[in-house]
XYZ file of C-alpha atoms in Angstrom:
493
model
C 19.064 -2.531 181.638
C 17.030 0.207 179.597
C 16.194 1.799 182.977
C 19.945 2.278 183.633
C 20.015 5.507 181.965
C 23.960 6.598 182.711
C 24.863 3.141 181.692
C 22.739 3.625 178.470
C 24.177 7.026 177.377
C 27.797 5.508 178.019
C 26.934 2.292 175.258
C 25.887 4.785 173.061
C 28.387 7.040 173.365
C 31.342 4.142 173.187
C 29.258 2.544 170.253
C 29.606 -0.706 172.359
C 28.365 -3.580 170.039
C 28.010 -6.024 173.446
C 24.578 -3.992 174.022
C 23.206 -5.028 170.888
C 19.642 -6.130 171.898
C 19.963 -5.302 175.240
C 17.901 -1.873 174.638
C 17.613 0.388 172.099
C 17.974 4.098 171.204
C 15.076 5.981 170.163
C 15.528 9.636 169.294
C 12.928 12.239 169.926
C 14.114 14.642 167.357
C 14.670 12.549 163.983
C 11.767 9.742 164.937
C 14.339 6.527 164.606
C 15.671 4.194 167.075
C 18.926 2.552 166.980
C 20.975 0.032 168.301
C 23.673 0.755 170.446
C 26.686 0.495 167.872
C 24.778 2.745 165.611
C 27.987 4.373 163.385
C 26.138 7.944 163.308
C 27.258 10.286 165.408
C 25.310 10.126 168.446
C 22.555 12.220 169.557
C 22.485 14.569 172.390
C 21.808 12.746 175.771
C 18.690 14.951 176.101
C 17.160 13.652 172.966
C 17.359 9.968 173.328
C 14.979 7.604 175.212
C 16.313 3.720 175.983
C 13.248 1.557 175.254
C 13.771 -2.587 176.184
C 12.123 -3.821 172.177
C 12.218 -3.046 169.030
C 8.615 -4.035 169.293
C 8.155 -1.117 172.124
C 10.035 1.278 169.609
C 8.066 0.729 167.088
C 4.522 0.603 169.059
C 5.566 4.122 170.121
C 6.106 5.568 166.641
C 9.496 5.032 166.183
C 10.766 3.632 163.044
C 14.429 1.258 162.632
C 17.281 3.526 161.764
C 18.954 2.766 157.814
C 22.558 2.734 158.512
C 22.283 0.116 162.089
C 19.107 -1.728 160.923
C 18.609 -2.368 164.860
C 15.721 -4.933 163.628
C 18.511 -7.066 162.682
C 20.695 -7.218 166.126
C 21.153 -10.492 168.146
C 18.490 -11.256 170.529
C 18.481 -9.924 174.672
C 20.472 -12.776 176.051
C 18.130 -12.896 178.941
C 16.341 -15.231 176.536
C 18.202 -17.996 176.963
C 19.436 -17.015 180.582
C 16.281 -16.847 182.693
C 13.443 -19.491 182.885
C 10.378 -17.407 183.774
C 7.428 -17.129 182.279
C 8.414 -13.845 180.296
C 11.309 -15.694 179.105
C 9.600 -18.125 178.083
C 7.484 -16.337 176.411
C 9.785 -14.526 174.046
C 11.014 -17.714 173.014
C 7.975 -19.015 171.940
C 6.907 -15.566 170.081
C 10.493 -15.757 168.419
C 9.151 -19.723 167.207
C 6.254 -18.421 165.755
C 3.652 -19.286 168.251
C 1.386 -16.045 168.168
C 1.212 -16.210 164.339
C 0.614 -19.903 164.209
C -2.048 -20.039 167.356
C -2.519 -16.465 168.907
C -2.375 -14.892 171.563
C -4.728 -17.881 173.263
C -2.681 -20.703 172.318
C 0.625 -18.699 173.783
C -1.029 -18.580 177.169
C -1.966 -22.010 177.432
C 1.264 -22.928 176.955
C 2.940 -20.837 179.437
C 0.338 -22.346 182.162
C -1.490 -18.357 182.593
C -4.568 -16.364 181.220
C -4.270 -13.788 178.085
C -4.325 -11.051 180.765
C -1.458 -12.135 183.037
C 0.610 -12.945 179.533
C 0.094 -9.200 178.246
C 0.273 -7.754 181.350
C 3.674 -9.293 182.449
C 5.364 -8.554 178.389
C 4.028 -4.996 178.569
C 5.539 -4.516 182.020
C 8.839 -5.990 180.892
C 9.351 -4.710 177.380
C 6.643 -2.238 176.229
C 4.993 -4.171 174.192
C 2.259 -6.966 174.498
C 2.340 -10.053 172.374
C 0.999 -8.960 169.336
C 3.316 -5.565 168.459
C 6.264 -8.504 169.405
C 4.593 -11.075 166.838
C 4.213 -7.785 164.729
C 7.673 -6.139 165.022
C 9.147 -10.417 163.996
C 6.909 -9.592 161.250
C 8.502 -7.010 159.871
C 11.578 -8.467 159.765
C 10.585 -11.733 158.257
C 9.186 -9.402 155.299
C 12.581 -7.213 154.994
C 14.611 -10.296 154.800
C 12.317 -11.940 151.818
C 12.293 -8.717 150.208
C 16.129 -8.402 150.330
C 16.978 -11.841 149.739
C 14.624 -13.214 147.385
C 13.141 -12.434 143.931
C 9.457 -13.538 145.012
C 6.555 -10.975 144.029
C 5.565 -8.819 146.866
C 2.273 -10.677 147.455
C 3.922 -13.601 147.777
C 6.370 -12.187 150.546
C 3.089 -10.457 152.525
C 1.140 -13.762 153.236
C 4.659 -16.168 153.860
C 6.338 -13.308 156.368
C 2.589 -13.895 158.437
C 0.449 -10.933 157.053
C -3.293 -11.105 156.993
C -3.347 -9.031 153.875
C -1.012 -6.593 151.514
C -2.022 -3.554 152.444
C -1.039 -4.534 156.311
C 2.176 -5.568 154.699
C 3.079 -2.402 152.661
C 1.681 0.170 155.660
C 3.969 -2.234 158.481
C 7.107 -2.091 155.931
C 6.401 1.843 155.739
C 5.902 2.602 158.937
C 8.922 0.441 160.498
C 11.491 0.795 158.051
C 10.250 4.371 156.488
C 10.721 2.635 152.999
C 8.441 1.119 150.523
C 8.798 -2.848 149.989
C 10.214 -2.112 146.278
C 12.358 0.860 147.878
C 14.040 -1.749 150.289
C 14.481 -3.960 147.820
C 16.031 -1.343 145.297
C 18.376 -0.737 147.881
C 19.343 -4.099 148.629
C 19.962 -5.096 144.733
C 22.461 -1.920 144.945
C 24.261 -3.325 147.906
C 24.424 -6.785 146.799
C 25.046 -6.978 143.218
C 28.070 -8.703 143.454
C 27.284 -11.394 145.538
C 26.008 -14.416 144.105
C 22.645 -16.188 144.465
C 22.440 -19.987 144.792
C 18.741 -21.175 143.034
C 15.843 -21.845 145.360
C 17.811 -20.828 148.819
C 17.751 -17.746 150.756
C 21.104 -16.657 152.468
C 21.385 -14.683 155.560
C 23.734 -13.150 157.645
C 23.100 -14.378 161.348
C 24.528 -11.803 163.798
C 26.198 -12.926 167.361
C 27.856 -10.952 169.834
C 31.662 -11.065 169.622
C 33.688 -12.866 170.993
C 32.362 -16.247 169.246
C 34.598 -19.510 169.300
C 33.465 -21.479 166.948
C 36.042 -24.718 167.396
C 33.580 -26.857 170.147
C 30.232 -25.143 168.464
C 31.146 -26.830 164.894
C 33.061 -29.171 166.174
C 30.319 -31.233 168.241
C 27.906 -30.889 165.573
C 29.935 -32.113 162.843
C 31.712 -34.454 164.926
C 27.968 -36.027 166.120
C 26.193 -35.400 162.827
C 23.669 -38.183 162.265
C 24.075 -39.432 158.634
C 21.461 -38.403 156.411
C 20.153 -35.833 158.730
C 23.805 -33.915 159.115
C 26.793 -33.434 157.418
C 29.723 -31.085 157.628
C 30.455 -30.103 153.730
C 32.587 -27.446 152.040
C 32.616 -25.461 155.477
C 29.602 -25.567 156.608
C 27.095 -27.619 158.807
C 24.391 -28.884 156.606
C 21.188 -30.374 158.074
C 17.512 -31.187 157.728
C 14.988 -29.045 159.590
C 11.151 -30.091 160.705
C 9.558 -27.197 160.752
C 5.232 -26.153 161.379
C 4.281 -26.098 157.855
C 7.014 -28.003 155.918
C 10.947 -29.209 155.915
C 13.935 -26.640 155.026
C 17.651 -28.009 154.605
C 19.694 -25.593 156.524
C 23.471 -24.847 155.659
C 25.392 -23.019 158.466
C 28.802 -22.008 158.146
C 31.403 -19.727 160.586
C 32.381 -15.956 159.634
C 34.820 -14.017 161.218
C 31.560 -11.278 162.080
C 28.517 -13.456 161.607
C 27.310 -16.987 160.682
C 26.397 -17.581 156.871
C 23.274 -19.319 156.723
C 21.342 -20.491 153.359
C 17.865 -22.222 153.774
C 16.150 -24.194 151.493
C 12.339 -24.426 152.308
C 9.378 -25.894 151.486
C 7.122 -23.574 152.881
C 8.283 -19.552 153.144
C 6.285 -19.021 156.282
C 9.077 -21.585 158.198
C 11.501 -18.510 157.659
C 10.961 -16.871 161.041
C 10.515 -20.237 162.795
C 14.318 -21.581 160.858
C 15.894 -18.387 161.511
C 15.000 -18.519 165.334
C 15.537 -22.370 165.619
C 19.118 -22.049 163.808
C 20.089 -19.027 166.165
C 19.064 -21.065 168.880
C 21.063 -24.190 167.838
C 24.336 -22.141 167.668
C 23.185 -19.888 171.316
C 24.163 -16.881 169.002
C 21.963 -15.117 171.458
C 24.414 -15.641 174.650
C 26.488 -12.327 176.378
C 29.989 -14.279 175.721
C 30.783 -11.564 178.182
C 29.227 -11.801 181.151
C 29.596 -15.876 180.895
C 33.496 -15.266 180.703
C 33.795 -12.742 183.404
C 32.103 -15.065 185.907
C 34.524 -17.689 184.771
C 37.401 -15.942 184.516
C 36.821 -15.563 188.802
C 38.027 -19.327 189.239
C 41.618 -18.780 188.975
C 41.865 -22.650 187.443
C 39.426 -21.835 184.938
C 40.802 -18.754 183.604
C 43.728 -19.478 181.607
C 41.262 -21.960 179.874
C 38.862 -18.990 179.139
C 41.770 -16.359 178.122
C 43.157 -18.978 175.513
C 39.885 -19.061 173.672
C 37.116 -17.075 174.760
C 33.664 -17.387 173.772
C 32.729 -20.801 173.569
C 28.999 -20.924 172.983
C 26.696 -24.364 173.946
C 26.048 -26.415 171.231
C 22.090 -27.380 171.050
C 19.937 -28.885 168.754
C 16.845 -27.676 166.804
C 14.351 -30.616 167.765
C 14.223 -31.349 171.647
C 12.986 -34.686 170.898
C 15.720 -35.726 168.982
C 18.062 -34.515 171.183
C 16.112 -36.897 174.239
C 16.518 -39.750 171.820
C 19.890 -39.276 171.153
C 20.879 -38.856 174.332
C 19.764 -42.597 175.294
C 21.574 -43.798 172.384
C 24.615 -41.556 173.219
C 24.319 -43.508 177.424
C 27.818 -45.592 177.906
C 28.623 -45.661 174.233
C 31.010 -44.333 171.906
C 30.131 -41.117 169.765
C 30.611 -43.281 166.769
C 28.328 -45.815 168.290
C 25.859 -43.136 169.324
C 25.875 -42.433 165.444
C 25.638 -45.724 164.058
C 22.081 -45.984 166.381
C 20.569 -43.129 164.616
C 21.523 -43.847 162.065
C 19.289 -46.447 161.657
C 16.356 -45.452 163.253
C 16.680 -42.746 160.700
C 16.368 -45.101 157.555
C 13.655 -47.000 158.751
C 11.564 -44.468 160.523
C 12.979 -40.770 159.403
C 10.779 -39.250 156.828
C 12.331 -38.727 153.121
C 13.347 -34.945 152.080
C 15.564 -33.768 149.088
C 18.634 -32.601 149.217
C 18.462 -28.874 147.266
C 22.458 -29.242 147.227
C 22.745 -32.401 143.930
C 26.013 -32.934 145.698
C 24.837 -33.082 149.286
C 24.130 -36.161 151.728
C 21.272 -35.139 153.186
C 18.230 -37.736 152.596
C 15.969 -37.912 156.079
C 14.722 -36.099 158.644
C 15.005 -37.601 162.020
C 11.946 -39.851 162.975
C 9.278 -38.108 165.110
C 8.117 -39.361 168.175
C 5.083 -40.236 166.812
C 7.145 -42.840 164.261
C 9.290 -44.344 166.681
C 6.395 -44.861 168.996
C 6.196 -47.648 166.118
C 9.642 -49.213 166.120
C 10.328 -52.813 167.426
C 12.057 -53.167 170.252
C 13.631 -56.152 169.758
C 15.401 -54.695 166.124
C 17.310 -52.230 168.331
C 20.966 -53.381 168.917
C 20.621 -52.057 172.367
C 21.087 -53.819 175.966
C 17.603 -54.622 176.750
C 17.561 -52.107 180.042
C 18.469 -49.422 177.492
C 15.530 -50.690 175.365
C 13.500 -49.876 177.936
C 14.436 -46.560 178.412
C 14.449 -45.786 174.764
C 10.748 -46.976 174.357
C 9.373 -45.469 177.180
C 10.985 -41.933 176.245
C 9.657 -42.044 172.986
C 6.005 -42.978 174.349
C 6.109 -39.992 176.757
C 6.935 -37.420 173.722
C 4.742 -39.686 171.812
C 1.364 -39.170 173.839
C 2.083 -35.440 175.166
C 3.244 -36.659 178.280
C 6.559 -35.410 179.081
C 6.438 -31.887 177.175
C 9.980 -31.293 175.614
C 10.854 -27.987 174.148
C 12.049 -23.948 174.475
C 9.651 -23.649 176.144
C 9.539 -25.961 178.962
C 9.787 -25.091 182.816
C 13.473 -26.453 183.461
C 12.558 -27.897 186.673
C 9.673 -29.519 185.845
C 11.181 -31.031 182.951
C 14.269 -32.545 185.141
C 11.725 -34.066 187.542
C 9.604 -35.997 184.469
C 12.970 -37.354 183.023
C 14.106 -38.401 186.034
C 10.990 -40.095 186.605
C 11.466 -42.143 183.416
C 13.519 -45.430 183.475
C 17.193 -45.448 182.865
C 17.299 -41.624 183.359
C 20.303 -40.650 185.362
C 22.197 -37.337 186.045
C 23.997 -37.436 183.180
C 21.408 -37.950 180.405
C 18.494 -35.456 182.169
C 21.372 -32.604 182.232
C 22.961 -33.218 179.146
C 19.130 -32.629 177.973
C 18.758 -29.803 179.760
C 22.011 -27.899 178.296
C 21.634 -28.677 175.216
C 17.704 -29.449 174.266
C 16.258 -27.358 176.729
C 18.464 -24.374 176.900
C 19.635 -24.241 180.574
C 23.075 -22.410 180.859
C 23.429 -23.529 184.460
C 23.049 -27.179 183.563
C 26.101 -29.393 184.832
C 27.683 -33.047 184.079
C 29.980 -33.553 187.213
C 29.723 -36.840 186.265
C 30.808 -36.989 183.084
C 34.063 -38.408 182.031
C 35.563 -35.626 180.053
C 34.611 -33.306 182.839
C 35.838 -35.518 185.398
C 38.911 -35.670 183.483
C 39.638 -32.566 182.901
C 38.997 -31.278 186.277
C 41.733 -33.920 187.521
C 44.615 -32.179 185.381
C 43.714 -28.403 185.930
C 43.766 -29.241 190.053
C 40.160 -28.945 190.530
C 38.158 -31.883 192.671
C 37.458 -34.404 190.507
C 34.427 -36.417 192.303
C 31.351 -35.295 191.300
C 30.122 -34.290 195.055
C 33.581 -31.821 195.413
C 33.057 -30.885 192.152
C 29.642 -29.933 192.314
C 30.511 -27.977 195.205
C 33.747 -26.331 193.525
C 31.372 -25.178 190.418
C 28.834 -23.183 192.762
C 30.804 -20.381 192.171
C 30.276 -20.577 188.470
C 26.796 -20.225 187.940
C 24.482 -19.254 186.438
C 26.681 -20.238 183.567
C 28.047 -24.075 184.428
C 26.881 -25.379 181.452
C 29.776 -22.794 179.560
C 32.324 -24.048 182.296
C 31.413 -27.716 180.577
C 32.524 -26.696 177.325
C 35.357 -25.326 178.254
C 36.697 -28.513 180.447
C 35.564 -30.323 177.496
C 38.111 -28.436 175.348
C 40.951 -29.680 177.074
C 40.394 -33.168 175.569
C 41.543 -33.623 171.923
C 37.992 -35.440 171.119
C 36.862 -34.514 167.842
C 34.315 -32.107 168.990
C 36.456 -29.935 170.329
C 38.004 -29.070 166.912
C 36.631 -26.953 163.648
C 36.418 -29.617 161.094
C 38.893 -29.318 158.175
């Protein structure tokens, strides 16, 4: 969109907080870029330039404006929307790939060279791999410095640095503030709000609209015990993350989403943050998704009584795969009960930071359940089957689950497994793998739901009904969804 120059000057102009992350504003004359709901008066037309990263801002001298802090915006939604290999690639740079394995490690798991990786991100948003590592960075550091009390050193090395003096010259040169400056500042701003021991609280932004009713209200209502719980307001779980295990507590704001972390390991922050974000699709154009449905006359008074609904996913797209064979033909309390035991005897032991809190596991990795007994699952033995032979496939590498996976090729290795359907490979694809075109005709509450708003109610007919809603069937789901009174279409009390 930065190209669109007209377009640009017009968001800017309007202060349209929709283009969040979309581009940003850099201006010529002061030296900062913005986002595009920056509350200063806007510059003259002939000053700014639209750049498509804050990464590419930065890398061409640029440094984040103080009053919009357009480091902190919600992420491009074409993120989550597109499957190609520079998509994919931001979402592993936003998990902490580069930092963990480099540049190297990135390219072998998109599937092309170091070359064809930079050349492709630099093409698309001015900036290779690195300045985008960099630039996440940055922003790992200003949260630690503004949230937490740790010593500065401390905060270089667990936001990714290689040393302190690359710390305090990034935090300079992006933010045009010292590390104790911007934390001077944020004492100022936040001296009345209180700090819970050993957590870090955030302030997760999302583009309005944001329903929150079926985004809660799935998780709570399918929260595994021990590894989920909906407490005081908020969705509480455990998190396995590269270096150690955080308890996350997410709760909904009429502007944001609270979020407090408890981890074991700082340098998780920027991997938590992005996996949380991603959980909750707080990166989706509510939009664009609602404009496209509003077009099926059905389907719009659905979208008109509560706009926004987002697509709950999950943080782990193992888990998710496992749960979804427990979750085929069964009840959602049923589904529960199933994890719930897997979790006690295979799900590793954590602490809950919250003395009041239920929180005891995290859910068993592949690698443990590749361990379990067969015959001590209260399952139907074809759905033993399936369960085992999943859990081998993650187990030995073999069927590649993640934000990073080709959608395609995923469907096809799924469907290859035993016991894999339609229904189980797409729920796995909304909801584990990200797809927003993913689509259940099949399912009941779908199937349902169709029937009583007039729209075909075989999955063939209805299949062929929804081509007019992509890319964005998956957000059509949630909405048919809502028309049942299930649990998980409601904001727990």
């Amino acid at each position: 969109m930065y190209t669109d120059t007209d377009r640009c000057v017009r968001a800017v102009q309007s202060k349209d907080a929709r283009f969040d992350g979309w581009f940003f504003t850099a201006v010529r004359t002061t030296g900062i870029y913005c986002r595009p709901s920056c509350p200063a008066v806007p510059p003259k037309v002939e000053n700014m330039t639209f750049l498509p990263s804050a990464a590419a801002c930065q890398q061409a001298g640029f440094r984040a404006c103080k009053r919009c802090r357009p480091d902190t915006s919600p992420g491009s939604p074409e993120w989550n929307a597109r499957a190609d290999a520079v998509a994919r690639a931001m979402r592993l740079i936003q998990d902490g790939v580069v930092d963990r394995e480099g540049v190297p490690g990135l390219a072998v798991r998109l599937g092309y060279s170091t070359r064809q990786v930079e050349r492709q991100l630099n093409a698309e948003l001015g900036a290779g791999p690195l300045a985008l590592a960099r630039a996440q960075r940055a922003q790992t550091a200003r949260l630690l410095i503004e949230t937490s009390e740790l010593p500065m050193g401390d905060i270089a090395f667990a936001a990714g640095f290689s040393s302190i003096r690359t710390f305090n010259e990034t935090v300079r040169e992006v933010f045009a503030l010292a590390p104790g400056e911007l934390r001077l500042r944020a004492e100022k701003a936040n001296r009345h709000v209180p700090k819970v021991p050993g957590t870090i609280s955030l302030r997760l932004p999302y583009r309005a609209p944001l329903n929150p009713d079926n985004l809660f209200g799935h998780l709570a209502a399918t929260a595994v015990p021990g590894v989920e719980e909906w407490r005081a307001g908020a969705y509480r779980r455990t998190l396995r993350l590269p270096y150690g295990t955080g308890v996350v507590a997410l709760s909904p704001r009429p502007d944001h989403i609270g979020c407090q972390l408890a981890l074991t390991d700082l340098r998780d922050l920027t991997i938590a943050i992005s996996r949380c974000r991603w959980m909750l699709d707080l990166d989706a154009d509510p939009e664009a998704v609602d404009e496209q449905l509003r077009a099926d006359p059905l389907l719009a008074p659905l979208v008109d009584k509560a706009p926004g609904r987002r697509v709950p996913r999950t943080v782990d797209a193992a888990e998710f795969a496992v749960r979804a064979v427990l979750g085929q033909q069964v009840s959602t309390a049923a589904a529960r009960t199933h994890a719930a035991r897997l979790v006690a005897s295979y799900g590793e032991p954590v602490a809950d930071p919250d003395p009041e809190g239920g929180l005891t596991h995290l859910f068993p990795s592949p690698q443990a359940l590749a361990a379990l007994d067969p015959g001590s699952l209260a399952l139907p033995a074809s759905r033993r089957t399936t369960l085992t032979t999943l859990v081998g496939a993650l187990a030995d590498g073999s069927l590649p689950l993640g934000i990073d996976s080709d959608w395609e090729a995923a469907r096809a290795r799924l469907n290859a497994l035993p016991g894999f359907g339609p229904w189980t490979t797409e729920v796995i694809a909304m909801r584990a793998l990200g797809d927003p075109d993913a689509f259940l005709p099949s399912d009941l509450g779908v199937r349902r739901a169709a029937k009583e708003l007039g729209l075909p109610s075989t999955p063939a007919a209805l299949t062929a009904r929804a081509a007019g809603w992509r890319p964005w069937r998956a957000y059509a789901v949630q909405y048919l969804w809502a028309t049942d009174a299930h649990p998980i279409n409601h904001l727990p009390v």
